[in-house]
Coordinates of C-alpha atoms and ligand atoms in Angstrom, one line a residue:
X144 CA -7.0 -7.7 108.3
X145 CA -4.6 -5.1 110.1
X146 CA -5.9 -1.4 109.2
X147 CA -4.2 1.3 110.9
X148 CA -3.3 4.1 108.1
X149 CA -6.6 6.0 106.8
X150 CA -9.0 4.7 104.2
X151 CA -7.9 5.1 100.3
X152 CA -10.7 7.6 98.6
X153 CA -10.8 8.2 95.1
X154 CA -13.0 11.6 93.9
X155 CA -14.7 12.5 90.5
X156 CA -12.4 15.1 89.3
X157 CA -15.1 17.1 87.5
X158 CA -17.6 17.0 90.5
X159 CA -14.6 16.7 93.1
X160 CA -17.3 16.6 96.3
X161 CA -18.7 12.9 94.8
X162 CA -16.6 10.3 96.5
X163 CA -16.4 7.4 93.8
X164 CA -14.6 4.8 95.8
X165 CA -13.4 4.0 99.4
X166 CA -11.2 0.8 100.7
X167 CA -9.5 0.1 103.7
X168 CA -5.5 0.5 103.1
X169 CA -3.4 -2.8 103.2
X170 CA -1.2 -2.7 106.0
X171 CA 2.4 -3.7 105.4
X172 CA 1.6 -7.2 107.4
X173 CA -1.3 -7.8 105.2
X174 CA 1.0 -7.8 101.6
X175 CA 3.1 -10.2 102.8
X176 CA 0.1 -12.7 103.7
X177 CA -1.1 -12.0 100.0
X178 CA 2.3 -12.5 99.1
X179 CA 1.9 -15.8 100.5
X180 CA -1.1 -16.8 99.2
X181 CA -0.1 -15.5 96.0
X182 CA 2.9 -17.8 96.0
X183 CA 1.1 -20.9 96.7
X184 CA -1.4 -20.2 94.2
X185 CA 1.5 -19.3 91.5
X186 CA 2.5 -23.0 91.8
X187 CA -0.9 -24.2 90.8
X188 CA -1.2 -21.9 88.1
X189 CA 1.7 -22.0 86.4
X190 CA 1.2 -26.5 86.3
X191 CA -2.0 -25.6 85.0
X192 CA -0.3 -25.1 81.6
X193 CA -0.5 -22.7 78.7
X194 CA -3.8 -23.8 77.5
X195 CA -4.8 -22.9 81.2
X196 CA -3.8 -19.6 80.9
X197 CA -4.8 -18.7 77.3
X198 CA -8.5 -19.8 78.3
X199 CA -8.7 -17.7 81.3
X200 CA -6.8 -14.6 80.0
X201 CA -9.3 -14.6 77.1
X202 CA -12.4 -15.5 79.4
X203 CA -11.1 -12.0 81.5
X204 CA -11.1 -9.9 78.0
X205 CA -14.5 -11.7 77.4
X206 CA -15.8 -9.9 81.0
X207 CA -14.4 -6.6 80.0
X208 CA -15.9 -6.5 76.9
X209 CA -19.0 -7.2 78.4
X210 CA -18.5 -4.5 81.2
X211 CA -17.1 -2.1 78.8
X212 CA -19.8 1.0 79.0
X213 CA -19.7 0.3 82.9
X214 CA -15.8 0.7 82.8
X215 CA -15.7 3.4 80.6
X216 CA -18.2 5.6 82.5
X217 CA -16.2 4.2 85.6
X218 CA -12.9 5.8 84.3
X219 CA -15.0 8.9 83.3
X220 CA -16.2 9.6 86.8
X221 CA -13.0 8.5 88.7
X222 CA -10.2 10.2 86.5
X223 CA -12.0 12.3 84.7
X224 CA -10.6 11.1 81.3
X225 CA -13.1 12.3 78.6
X226 CA -15.5 9.5 77.5
X227 CA -14.2 9.3 73.6
X228 CA -10.6 8.2 75.2
X229 CA -12.1 5.9 77.9
X230 CA -13.7 4.1 75.6
X231 CA -10.7 3.2 73.7
X232 CA -8.9 2.3 77.0
X233 CA -11.1 -0.1 77.7
X234 CA -11.0 -1.5 73.8
X235 CA -7.5 -1.4 74.0
X236 CA -7.6 -3.8 77.6
X237 CA -9.5 -6.2 75.8
X238 CA -7.0 -6.1 73.2
X239 CA -3.9 -6.5 75.6
X240 CA -5.7 -9.4 77.5
X241 CA -6.7 -11.3 73.7
X242 CA -3.0 -10.7 72.9
X243 CA -1.4 -11.9 75.9
X244 CA -3.8 -14.9 76.0
X245 CA -1.9 -16.2 72.8
X246 CA 1.5 -15.1 73.9
X247 CA 0.8 -17.9 76.5
X248 CA 1.3 -20.6 73.5
X249 CA 4.6 -18.8 72.4
X250 CA 8.1 -20.5 72.3
X251 CA 9.8 -20.0 75.7
X252 CA 13.6 -20.9 74.8
X253 CA 15.6 -22.2 72.0
X254 CA 17.5 -25.1 71.5
X255 CA 21.3 -25.9 70.6
X256 CA 24.0 -28.4 69.6
X257 CA 26.2 -29.4 72.3
X258 CA 29.8 -28.2 71.6
X259 CA 30.7 -31.8 71.5
X260 CA 29.1 -35.2 71.9
X261 CA 25.8 -36.2 71.9
X262 CA 22.8 -34.6 74.0
X263 CA 21.3 -31.2 73.4
X264 CA 21.1 -27.8 75.1
X265 CA 17.9 -25.9 76.0
X266 CA 17.2 -22.4 77.3
X267 CA 13.8 -22.5 78.9
X268 CA 12.3 -19.0 80.0
X269 CA 10.5 -19.6 83.6
X270 CA 8.1 -17.3 85.4
X271 CA 10.3 -15.5 88.8
X272 CA 7.0 -15.9 90.7
X273 CA 4.9 -13.4 92.3
X274 CA 4.9 -10.2 90.4
X275 CA 4.2 -6.6 92.0
X276 CA 2.7 -4.0 90.0
X277 CA 2.4 -0.1 90.9
X278 CA 0.9 1.3 88.8
X279 CA -0.5 5.4 88.1
X280 CA -4.3 6.5 87.9
X281 CA -4.2 8.1 84.6
X282 CA -4.7 5.1 82.3
X283 CA -6.6 3.1 85.5
X284 CA -7.2 0.0 83.4
X285 CA -4.4 -0.5 80.3
X286 CA -1.6 0.1 82.6
X287 CA -2.1 -2.5 85.5
X288 CA -3.4 -5.0 82.6
X289 CA -0.7 -4.0 80.3
X290 CA 2.1 -5.5 82.9
X291 CA -0.8 -7.8 84.6
X292 CA -1.5 -9.5 81.6
X293 CA 1.8 -10.8 80.4
X294 CA 3.2 -11.4 84.3
X295 CA -0.2 -14.1 84.1
X296 CA 0.2 -15.1 81.0
X297 CA 4.1 -16.5 81.5
X298 CA 3.2 -18.6 84.9
X299 CA 3.5 -15.4 87.6
X300 CA 1.0 -14.5 90.5
X301 CA 0.1 -10.6 90.5
X302 CA 0.1 -8.1 93.3
X303 CA -1.4 -5.0 92.3
X304 CA -1.2 -1.7 94.3
X305 CA -3.2 0.7 92.1
X306 CA -3.4 4.2 92.3
X307 CA -5.2 5.7 95.0
X308 CA -6.9 8.0 92.8
X309 CA -8.0 5.2 90.6
X310 CA -9.2 2.9 93.2
X311 CA -12.8 2.0 92.1
X312 CA -11.1 1.0 88.3
X313 CA -9.1 -1.3 90.2
X314 CA -11.6 -2.8 92.5
X315 CA -14.1 -3.3 89.5
X316 CA -10.9 -5.1 87.6
X317 CA -10.3 -7.5 90.6
X318 CA -13.8 -8.4 90.5
X319 CA -13.8 -9.1 86.9
X320 CA -11.1 -11.0 87.3
X321 CA -11.8 -13.0 90.0
X322 CA -14.4 -14.4 87.6
X323 CA -12.3 -16.3 85.5
X324 CA -8.9 -17.0 87.7
X325 CA -8.0 -18.8 90.2
X326 CA -8.4 -17.3 93.9
X327 CA -4.8 -15.3 94.7
X328 CA -3.7 -15.3 91.3
X329 CA -4.3 -11.9 91.0
X330 CA -4.8 -9.6 94.3
X331 CA -5.7 -5.8 94.0
X332 CA -4.0 -4.1 97.0
X333 CA -5.1 -0.6 97.8
X334 CA -3.0 1.7 99.9
X335 CA -0.4 4.4 99.6
X336 CA 3.4 4.3 99.6
X337 CA 3.5 2.1 102.4
X338 CA 1.5 -0.3 100.8
X339 CA 3.4 -0.2 97.5
X340 CA 6.6 0.1 99.8
X341 CA 5.5 -3.7 101.3
X342 CA 4.9 -4.8 97.9
X343 CA 8.3 -4.2 96.8
X344 CA 9.8 -6.0 99.8
X345 CA 7.7 -8.9 99.1
X346 CA 7.3 -9.9 95.6
X347 CA 9.5 -11.9 93.1
X348 CA 9.8 -9.2 90.1
X349 CA 8.8 -5.6 90.2
X350 CA 7.0 -3.2 88.0
X351 CA 6.4 0.4 88.3
X352 CA 5.0 3.2 86.5
X353 CA 4.6 6.4 87.7
X354 CA 6.3 9.6 88.8
X355 CA 10.2 9.6 88.4
X356 CA 10.6 10.6 92.0
X357 CA 8.9 7.6 93.2
X358 CA 9.9 5.1 90.3
X359 CA 13.6 6.1 91.3
X360 CA 12.7 5.0 95.2
X361 CA 11.1 1.6 94.0
X362 CA 14.3 0.7 91.7
X363 CA 16.5 1.2 94.6
X364 CA 14.7 -0.9 97.1
X365 CA 14.0 -3.3 94.5
X366 CA 17.9 -3.5 93.7
X367 CA 18.5 -3.8 97.4
X368 CA 16.7 -7.1 97.2
X369 CA 18.5 -7.9 94.2
X370 CA 15.1 -8.8 92.4
X371 CA 14.0 -7.5 88.4
X372 CA 12.8 -4.1 88.0
X373 CA 11.6 -1.9 85.6
X374 CA 10.3 1.5 85.8
X375 CA 8.1 3.4 83.5
X376 CA 8.6 7.1 84.4
X377 CA 7.5 11.1 83.4
X378 CA 8.3 12.3 80.1
X379 CA 9.1 15.5 78.8
X380 CA 8.4 15.2 74.7
X381 CA 9.3 17.4 72.2
X382 CA 7.4 17.8 68.7
X383 CA 9.8 18.9 65.9
X384 CA 8.0 20.5 62.9
X385 CA 10.3 21.0 59.9
X386 CA 9.1 23.6 57.2
X387 CA 7.4 21.2 54.9
X388 CA 5.2 19.8 57.4
X389 CA 1.7 20.0 56.6
X390 CA 0.7 22.8 59.0
X391 CA -2.6 22.2 59.6
X392 CA -2.7 18.9 60.1
X393 CA 0.2 19.2 61.9
X394 CA -1.2 21.5 64.4
X395 CA -4.0 19.3 65.0
X396 CA -2.3 16.5 66.2
X397 CA -0.2 18.7 68.4
X398 CA -3.2 19.9 70.2
X399 CA -4.2 16.5 71.0
X400 CA -1.6 15.4 71.8
X401 CA -0.6 18.5 74.2
X402 CA -4.1 19.0 75.8
X403 CA -6.0 15.5 75.1
X404 CA -7.0 14.6 78.7
X405 CA -5.9 17.7 80.0
X406 CA -2.2 16.6 78.8
X407 CA -2.0 14.2 81.5
X408 CA -0.4 11.4 80.0
X409 CA 3.5 10.7 80.0
X410 CA 3.4 10.7 76.2
X411 CA 1.9 14.3 75.7
X412 CA 3.3 16.8 73.7
X413 CA 5.3 19.7 76.2
X414 CA 7.6 21.1 73.8
X415 CA 6.8 22.3 70.0
X416 CA 10.3 23.3 68.4
X417 CA 9.2 24.6 64.9
X418 CA 12.2 25.0 62.5
X419 CA 12.2 28.1 60.7
X420 CA 9.4 30.3 60.3
X421 CA 7.3 30.0 63.1
X422 CA 4.1 32.3 62.0
X423 CA 2.4 29.8 60.0
X424 CA 2.5 26.9 62.9
X425 CA 1.6 29.9 65.3
X426 CA -1.4 30.4 63.3
X427 CA -2.5 27.2 62.5
X428 CA -1.7 26.1 66.3
X429 CA -3.8 29.3 67.2
X430 CA -6.8 27.9 65.3
X431 CA -6.8 24.9 66.5
X432 CA -6.3 25.5 69.9
X433 CA -9.8 28.2 70.0
X434 CA -11.5 24.5 68.3
X435 CA -10.5 22.3 71.0
X436 CA -13.2 21.1 73.2
X437 CA -12.5 22.0 77.2
X438 CA -15.0 20.5 79.2
X439 CA -17.3 18.1 80.8
X440 CA -15.3 14.5 80.6
X441 CA -19.1 12.9 80.1
X442 CA -19.6 15.0 76.9
X443 CA -18.2 13.0 73.6
X444 CA -17.1 15.9 72.3
X445 CA -14.8 16.8 74.9
X446 CA -11.1 16.4 74.2
X447 CA -9.6 18.1 77.6
X448 CA -11.5 17.6 80.9
X449 CA -10.3 18.4 84.4
X450 CA -6.9 17.3 85.9
X451 CA -7.2 14.8 88.4
X452 CA -7.0 16.9 91.3
X453 CA -7.3 20.3 93.3
X454 CA -2.8 19.7 94.0
X455 CA -2.4 19.2 90.1
X456 CA -4.7 22.2 89.2
X457 CA -2.5 24.3 91.2
X458 CA 1.1 22.5 90.1
X459 CA -0.3 23.7 86.7
X460 CA -1.4 27.0 87.4
X461 CA 1.6 27.7 89.2
X462 CA 3.9 26.6 86.7
X463 CA 2.1 29.0 83.7
X464 CA 2.4 31.8 86.4
X465 CA 6.2 31.0 86.5
X466 CA 7.0 30.9 83.2
X467 CA 5.1 34.3 82.3
X468 CA 6.6 36.3 85.0
X469 CA 9.7 35.5 83.9
X470 CA 9.1 36.7 80.6
X471 CA 7.1 33.9 78.5
X472 CA 4.1 35.2 76.7
X473 CA 0.5 32.9 76.4
X474 CA 0.3 32.6 72.5
X475 CA -3.2 30.4 73.2
X476 CA -5.3 29.7 75.7
X477 CA -9.3 28.9 76.3
X478 CA -12.0 28.8 78.4
X479 CA -12.9 26.6 81.0
X480 CA -16.2 25.5 82.3
X481 CA -17.8 27.5 85.2
X482 CA -18.4 25.1 88.3
X483 CA -16.5 23.0 90.4
X484 CA -14.4 20.4 88.5
X485 CA -10.3 20.9 88.6
X486 CA -10.2 22.7 85.5
X487 CA -7.5 24.8 84.4
X488 CA -7.3 26.6 81.0
X489 CA -5.0 24.6 78.1
X490 CA -2.2 26.9 77.2
X491 CA 0.6 27.1 75.3
X492 CA 3.6 29.6 75.4
X493 CA 6.4 31.0 73.9
X494 CA 9.6 32.9 74.5
X495 CA 10.2 30.9 77.5
X496 CA 13.9 32.1 78.5
X497 CA 16.6 29.8 78.0
X498 CA 16.7 27.8 81.2
X499 CA 13.1 28.1 82.5
X500 CA 12.1 25.1 84.4
X501 CA 8.9 24.4 82.5
X502 CA 11.4 23.5 79.1
X503 CA 13.0 20.9 81.3
X504 CA 10.2 19.2 84.1
X505 CA 7.1 17.3 83.6
X506 CA 4.4 19.2 84.0
X507 CA 1.7 16.8 84.1
X508 CA -1.2 19.1 82.6
X509 CA -2.6 21.2 79.8
X510 CA 0.6 23.2 78.8
X511 CA 2.8 22.9 76.0
X512 CA 5.9 25.0 75.3
X513 CA 6.3 26.7 71.6
X514 CA 10.1 26.9 71.0
X515 CA 11.9 28.1 67.4
X516 CA 15.1 26.6 66.1
X517 CA 17.0 27.9 63.4
X518 CA 17.5 24.5 61.7
X519 CA 17.2 20.7 62.3
X520 CA 20.8 20.8 64.3
X521 CA 19.6 23.2 67.1
X522 CA 16.0 21.8 66.7
X523 CA 17.7 18.4 67.8
X524 CA 19.9 19.8 70.5
X525 CA 16.8 21.5 72.2
X526 CA 15.0 18.3 71.9
X527 CA 17.6 16.5 73.9
X528 CA 18.3 19.2 76.2
X529 CA 15.8 17.7 79.5
X530 CA 16.9 14.7 81.7
X531 CA 13.9 12.4 80.3
X532 CA 13.9 10.5 76.9
X533 CA 10.5 9.0 76.4
X534 CA 8.8 9.9 72.8
X535 CA 9.7 12.4 70.0
X536 CA 7.6 13.4 67.1
X537 CA 9.1 14.7 63.8
X538 CA 6.5 16.5 61.5
X539 CA 7.7 16.5 57.9
X540 CA 7.5 14.9 54.0
X541 CA 11.6 14.9 54.0
X542 CA 12.4 11.2 54.8
X543 CA 16.0 12.2 55.1
X544 CA 14.9 14.6 57.8
X545 CA 12.8 12.0 59.3
X546 CA 15.4 9.5 59.0
X547 CA 18.0 12.0 60.9
X548 CA 15.8 12.5 63.5
X549 CA 15.4 8.7 64.0
X550 CA 19.0 8.3 64.0
X551 CA 20.0 11.1 66.5
X552 CA 17.4 11.9 68.9
X553 CA 17.7 10.2 72.3
X554 CA 14.1 9.1 73.3
X555 CA 13.0 5.2 73.4
X556 CA 10.1 6.2 71.0
X557 CA 10.0 7.9 67.6
X558 CA 6.9 8.8 65.6
X559 CA 7.1 10.2 62.0
X560 CA 4.1 12.3 60.8
X561 CA 2.2 11.2 64.6
X562 CA 1.5 12.4 67.9
X563 CA 3.9 11.9 70.7
X564 CA 0.5 10.1 72.5
X565 CA -0.8 6.3 71.5
X566 CA 1.2 3.1 72.6
X567 CA 1.0 0.1 70.1
X568 CA 0.6 -2.6 73.1
X569 CA 2.3 -5.3 71.2
X570 CA 5.3 -3.5 70.4
X571 CA 8.0 -2.6 73.3
X572 CA 7.0 0.4 75.2
X573 CA 9.9 2.6 77.1
X574 CA 12.1 5.4 77.3
X575 CA 15.5 6.3 78.1
X576 CA 17.7 8.7 80.7
X577 CA 15.6 9.5 83.4
X578 CA 12.1 8.1 81.8
X579 CA 12.7 4.3 82.1
X580 CA 14.6 2.2 84.1
X581 CA 14.9 -1.7 83.2
X582 CA 14.3 -3.5 80.2
X583 CA 10.8 -2.7 78.1
X584 CA 7.3 -3.5 78.6
X585 CA 4.9 -5.0 76.4
X586 CA 4.8 -7.3 73.4
X587 CA 7.4 -10.2 73.4
X588 CA 9.9 -7.8 75.7
X589 CA 7.1 -8.4 78.6
X590 CA 7.1 -11.7 78.5
X591 CA 10.8 -12.1 78.5
X592 CA 10.5 -9.7 81.8
X593 CA 8.9 -11.8 83.7
X594 CA 10.5 -14.7 83.2
X595 CA 14.3 -15.8 83.9
X596 CA 16.3 -18.1 81.7
X597 CA 17.3 -21.5 82.4
X598 CA 19.5 -22.9 80.5
X599 CA 19.6 -26.9 80.5
X600 CA 22.0 -29.8 79.3
X601 CA 20.3 -33.2 78.5
X602 CA 22.4 -36.0 77.9
X603 CA 22.1 -39.6 77.2
X604 CA 22.3 -41.4 80.7
X605 CA 24.8 -43.5 79.0
X606 CA 26.7 -41.6 76.2
X607 CA 28.3 -44.9 75.2
X608 CA 25.1 -47.3 74.7
X609 CA 23.6 -48.0 71.4
X610 CA 20.4 -47.3 70.2
Ligands
NAD846 P1 3.3 8.6 91.2 O1 4.5 8.3 91.4 O2 2.7 9.2 92.4 O3 2.3 7.3 91.6 C1 2.7 5.9 91.2 C2 2.3 4.7 92.2 O4 3.2 4.4 93.2 C3 1.3 4.7 92.9 O5 0.1 3.9 92.9 C4 1.6 5.8 94.5 O6 0.3 5.3 95.2 C5 2.4 4.8 94.4 N1 3.7 5.0 95.5 C6 3.9 6.5 95.6 N2 4.6 6.4 96.7 C7 5.7 5.3 96.8 C8 6.6 4.5 97.3 N3 7.4 4.9 98.2 N4 6.5 3.1 97.2 C9 6.0 2.5 96.4 N5 5.2 2.9 95.5 C10 4.5 4.3 96.1 O7 2.5 9.3 89.9 P2 1.4 9.2 89.6 O8 0.8 10.8 89.8 O9 0.3 8.2 89.9 O10 0.9 9.3 87.9 C11 1.6 10.1 87.5 C12 3.2 9.9 87.0 O11 3.1 8.9 86.0 C13 3.9 10.8 85.6 O12 5.0 11.0 86.3 C14 3.8 10.1 84.6 O13 4.3 10.8 83.5 C15 4.2 8.9 84.8 N6 3.6 8.0 83.8 C16 4.6 7.0 83.1 C17 4.1 6.3 82.1 C18 5.1 5.5 81.4 O14 5.2 4.4 80.5 N7 6.2 6.0 81.3 C19 2.7 6.0 81.7 C20 1.9 6.7 82.5 C21 1.9 7.5 83.6

């Protein structure tokens, strides 16, 4: 392999001196070679049929389930995800594979009557060929698999460029899948931006998840090549708390959604917009924040562990300092553990001046802002006043108010009396505005994205012939 770039390395966010994984960065020329091998393997993978693909994906689910304990520990060590959430992610990875194994048997088209005469008109979905997947570090198993499983189920081969910070999880995934998939059908290509860009230059379809800035670059490059591309990007998500909400339950959900996994989810709650008197919610949030367990992600009680790295920690602290420097106040914050990990205290800010960047930009860390609104109309205006459009939650007993939010909010997902975090792998997933580009992921939407429609006219050889 040609490798000129420095190796890719990942480190334990709770013990940054500990290296978790290392691999050579795959050079663009080797990405092209991997794509050629994948293109050959894809033909046999498609020809093997739906039954073979279903069996292989089910076997992949079995392998992951059998390695569940080790995989959860690896997620904790490599990306600092608290162990309870890491176990949940492994369970979800298994469910994603099982669901998509069955999707291999789903209908791939429709049958229509011709406008005139005998015969049939058909549509039939066919795979694009080689799917290039570029993924972030925060869901190191679930995101690669929620892209790869439908791509494979529909007969594509996959090139996966994982985030450097999640290298070890991707390499382990490659080992497990190699036990059940034909060679070159699923290839992991470690590397940084140059490797990712080479994947975009060689694949037949691209699915990206990551930051808005990088995603927009990927979309431009894929669009210039004329290939299908989807990008799931950042969020700046609001929770709307109406006067009749159950304050204690809501505060618990908000704290979990804002600070679970140190706020490092695209669906994390970054803004809490309370309608009417804010005092009951302020008190409940303060109590719930005090009860939050911040610490070692290996500890089963931990909800908020370290952030992914030094730059991320500094970015979070700078954002908080900028807001307090502009007049914001800290409503609640926590202690962080002593020691070497990249910890930063979960913090709720209030009285942030209007127009401050922290109200409109994704921090991707354990920070939430409390805003107040006189009524639902003002709350909706505040909620919509961001470049992103991923998810909104509304907390209320009033069905009419909930339906108003469902009708008028501009995000791709709406949660009623549930946290902004949490994704249903069998439902379409994605946002609007700067949060997404292209078709939805997951569920039936994913099978559509990884295929294109052929329209087939099927006529008798001799239309005048009698049977
Ligand atoms: P990132 O954008 O820095 O990196 C994502 C991936 O892109 C990595 O594999 C990276 O190596 C690769 N990359 C970087 N430059 C590239 C280039 N020029 N061409 C091709 N690939 C390139 O994001 P991250 O820090 O890994 O993840 C955090 C971000 O991901 C947050 O903004 C978060 O909101 C977002 N995210 C979104 C969703 C969603 O579904 N909407 C889910 C999880 C995370």
